């Protein structure tokens, strides 16, 4: 169930984690500030023009609120253990000038800066590190201004997608923005890494609808599209912002949405008359080629059989958004996807904002949830999880699928989510932005496993399970490189230790995330941050010095 509602999974587990862990809080009185704290604060005072509240934006580990500030935006409970390395400081800027100061001062004390815009960051690399580090936490920089007349919105990096959708809806019922379906995802990482959601086949990725950006560079300069130049602007649309600077805001081009849209969910198992296998075979033909207003996500999950007790089956769920009315999508799918058996009574016609609520949780409308739900940041709540990704370019055969179901049932818990491409995605060149995965891809896979047991052995068990499924998928997915999606961050595909081989290490994961765009990203990186100040486990490396 939790796999079918990936955004929802957080609430329950937080309670369980709380019950399972013995929380020992020893609130020590604020001890004398560390010298790093003093040095940093003094530096900030000199390098920012808004000095009024500086001590309130800087948190040393001795500060009693430090754990809460740290944990609020931890979105993967795997990285919330007592042995997880903690930052030396957390900086929570309130102004652009604070960000400028933070970059200059982290550089002057020569400590790695991790930039966090709020979630989901599956591998936690915006708030953990093997080397000493400082977190620049952007959650206060969350302003959103919507200009309906000109159909643009300026959105700061620390806003969430739910807030963006809500603020657009406040001003217009016929505008939206193509980005992710989970409301608590943070704008900065989501958009700079590509940003996709259920309007992708009609409008492309978030980055295809970004018309300007503000970034603080390694020298503390505040740049916009004109002053950063087209190379850097290209790089931060799909290359991930954190390799290049600190994204402050994006200017988004709003897109039109109909007053009424249609959502539906259809489920089959291996035991229904039309089987899950039949469904997936036809889905692969239809989902990437159908009307571009239609996005049909497919979720595959091993579940307990309701027919033969004690056995498992595979459940295939089609979850869809159609930018139009129910009767139209039913008549399209009667022709193209008869095995789905969709009827008007299986569909729900809603406003676009209610479709956002439904996609987050398909019970939400029944439960009377209002758009205000989208403003809930669900602080300090996280599941244990592992994600991986793949791209499929050739339909998987019926035999292949049947073999795969056996493997998934054996493994027991890891699910797959197929996100269909085609439509607008196939019309945009693979080098138009840094995001390369365009034409030729039928669908993208997200591997997904969540668990509640906080023990390290459970983490090993379930992450290994995801790895094994990934290995089983090898014959069915893209090759040389085996492509991956940056925002489904996965450290298994390579990490950088920033030693002698930094460039080669970077090439390993970089070629998978960026395909042929890797080379240009390296050139941009080398030009804007030659000493590699902005780095993380999978950042774009600089060219090797000869
Ligand atoms: C402070 O710096 C920001 C740019 O970082 C600028 O927009 C603002 O006008 C400055 N404010 C003052 C009072 O100098
Ligand atoms: C669609 O609606 C029909 C008629 O109400 C119902 O029999 C069928 O089970 C529904 N199908 C799905 C997938 O919900
Ligand atoms: C499934 O097929 C069987 C045999 O063809 C038929 O008797 C049954 O009514 C069908 N069930 C549904 C739900 O269509
Ligand atoms: C992190 O762990 C603490 C207990 O040590 C718990 O109170 C908190 O809710 C957890 N937060 C997340 C995001 O997992
Ligand atoms: C390991 O995974 C299997 C299969 O999902 C599960 O049955 C088992 O309970 C897990 N073991 C642990 C220690 O989590």
PDB file of N, CA and C in Angstrom, residues 57 93 101 106 109 144 148 174 236 249-250 286 307 348 363 374 393 442 497:
ATOM      1  N   UNK A  57      20.231  32.697  12.863  1.00  0.00           N
ATOM      2  CA  UNK A  57      20.279  31.849  11.658  1.00  0.00           C
ATOM      3  C   UNK A  57      21.454  30.876  11.684  1.00  0.00           C
ATOM      4  N   UNK A  93      19.542  30.800   6.173  1.00  0.00           N
ATOM      5  CA  UNK A  93      19.444  32.186   5.702  1.00  0.00           C
ATOM      6  C   UNK A  93      18.006  32.685   5.583  1.00  0.00           C
ATOM      7  N   UNK A 101      26.868  35.514   2.233  1.00  0.00           N
ATOM      8  CA  UNK A 101      27.801  35.441   3.357  1.00  0.00           C
ATOM      9  C   UNK A 101      28.167  34.005   3.688  1.00  0.00           C
ATOM     10  N   UNK A 106      31.990  29.846   4.453  1.00  0.00           N
ATOM     11  CA  UNK A 106      32.324  28.416   4.408  1.00  0.00           C
ATOM     12  C   UNK A 106      33.624  28.232   3.631  1.00  0.00           C
ATOM     13  N   UNK A 109      36.612  29.322   5.873  1.00  0.00           N
ATOM     14  CA  UNK A 109      37.042  28.345   6.890  1.00  0.00           C
ATOM     15  C   UNK A 109      37.360  26.989   6.245  1.00  0.00           C
ATOM     16  N   UNK A 144       6.916  32.885  -2.876  1.00  0.00           N
ATOM     17  CA  UNK A 144       6.357  32.538  -4.190  1.00  0.00           C
ATOM     18  C   UNK A 144       5.522  33.729  -4.644  1.00  0.00           C
ATOM     19  N   UNK A 148      -0.363  36.166 -12.793  1.00  0.00           N
ATOM     20  CA  UNK A 148      -1.206  35.422 -13.735  1.00  0.00           C
ATOM     21  C   UNK A 148      -1.276  36.122 -15.089  1.00  0.00           C
ATOM     22  N   UNK A 174      -7.125  27.968 -13.801  1.00  0.00           N
ATOM     23  CA  UNK A 174      -6.821  27.381 -15.113  1.00  0.00           C
ATOM     24  C   UNK A 174      -5.334  27.471 -15.460  1.00  0.00           C
ATOM     25  N   UNK A 236      22.096  24.315 -14.992  1.00  0.00           N
ATOM     26  CA  UNK A 236      21.248  24.173 -13.799  1.00  0.00           C
ATOM     27  C   UNK A 236      19.826  23.764 -14.157  1.00  0.00           C
ATOM     28  N   UNK A 249      16.321  31.112  -6.662  1.00  0.00           N
ATOM     29  CA  UNK A 249      14.953  31.079  -7.174  1.00  0.00           C
ATOM     30  C   UNK A 249      14.931  30.663  -8.632  1.00  0.00           C
ATOM     31  N   UNK A 250      13.765  30.204  -9.037  1.00  0.00           N
ATOM     32  CA  UNK A 250      13.503  29.957 -10.457  1.00  0.00           C
ATOM     33  C   UNK A 250      12.309  30.808 -10.866  1.00  0.00           C
ATOM     34  N   UNK A 286       0.752   1.563 -25.316  1.00  0.00           N
ATOM     35  CA  UNK A 286      -0.139   2.729 -25.316  1.00  0.00           C
ATOM     36  C   UNK A 286       0.416   3.922 -24.531  1.00  0.00           C
ATOM     37  N   UNK A 307      -6.833 -14.695  -3.416  1.00  0.00           N
ATOM     38  CA  UNK A 307      -7.453 -15.924  -3.939  1.00  0.00           C
ATOM     39  C   UNK A 307      -6.869 -17.150  -3.234  1.00  0.00           C
ATOM     40  N   UNK A 348     -12.856   9.997 -12.091  1.00  0.00           N
ATOM     41  CA  UNK A 348     -13.281  11.096 -11.233  1.00  0.00           C
ATOM     42  C   UNK A 348     -12.904  12.396 -11.925  1.00  0.00           C
ATOM     43  N   UNK A 363      -7.340   8.894  -1.393  1.00  0.00           N
ATOM     44  CA  UNK A 363      -8.446   8.963  -0.427  1.00  0.00           C
ATOM     45  C   UNK A 363      -8.723  10.412  -0.012  1.00  0.00           C
ATOM     46  N   UNK A 374      -1.958  21.058   1.007  1.00  0.00           N
ATOM     47  CA  UNK A 374      -0.700  21.121   0.255  1.00  0.00           C
ATOM     48  C   UNK A 374       0.337  21.995   0.931  1.00  0.00           C
ATOM     49  N   UNK A 393      13.855   1.274 -23.216  1.00  0.00           N
ATOM     50  CA  UNK A 393      13.769   1.795 -24.584  1.00  0.00           C
ATOM     51  C   UNK A 393      13.099   0.823 -25.538  1.00  0.00           C
ATOM     52  N   UNK A 442      10.914   4.738 -23.694  1.00  0.00           N
ATOM     53  CA  UNK A 442       9.491   4.414 -23.533  1.00  0.00           C
ATOM     54  C   UNK A 442       9.024   4.820 -22.146  1.00  0.00           C
ATOM     55  N   UNK A 497      35.306  10.484  -4.448  1.00  0.00           N
ATOM     56  CA  UNK A 497      36.070  10.674  -3.215  1.00  0.00           C
ATOM     57  C   UNK A 497      36.972  11.910  -3.323  1.00  0.00           C
TER      58      UNK A 497
END
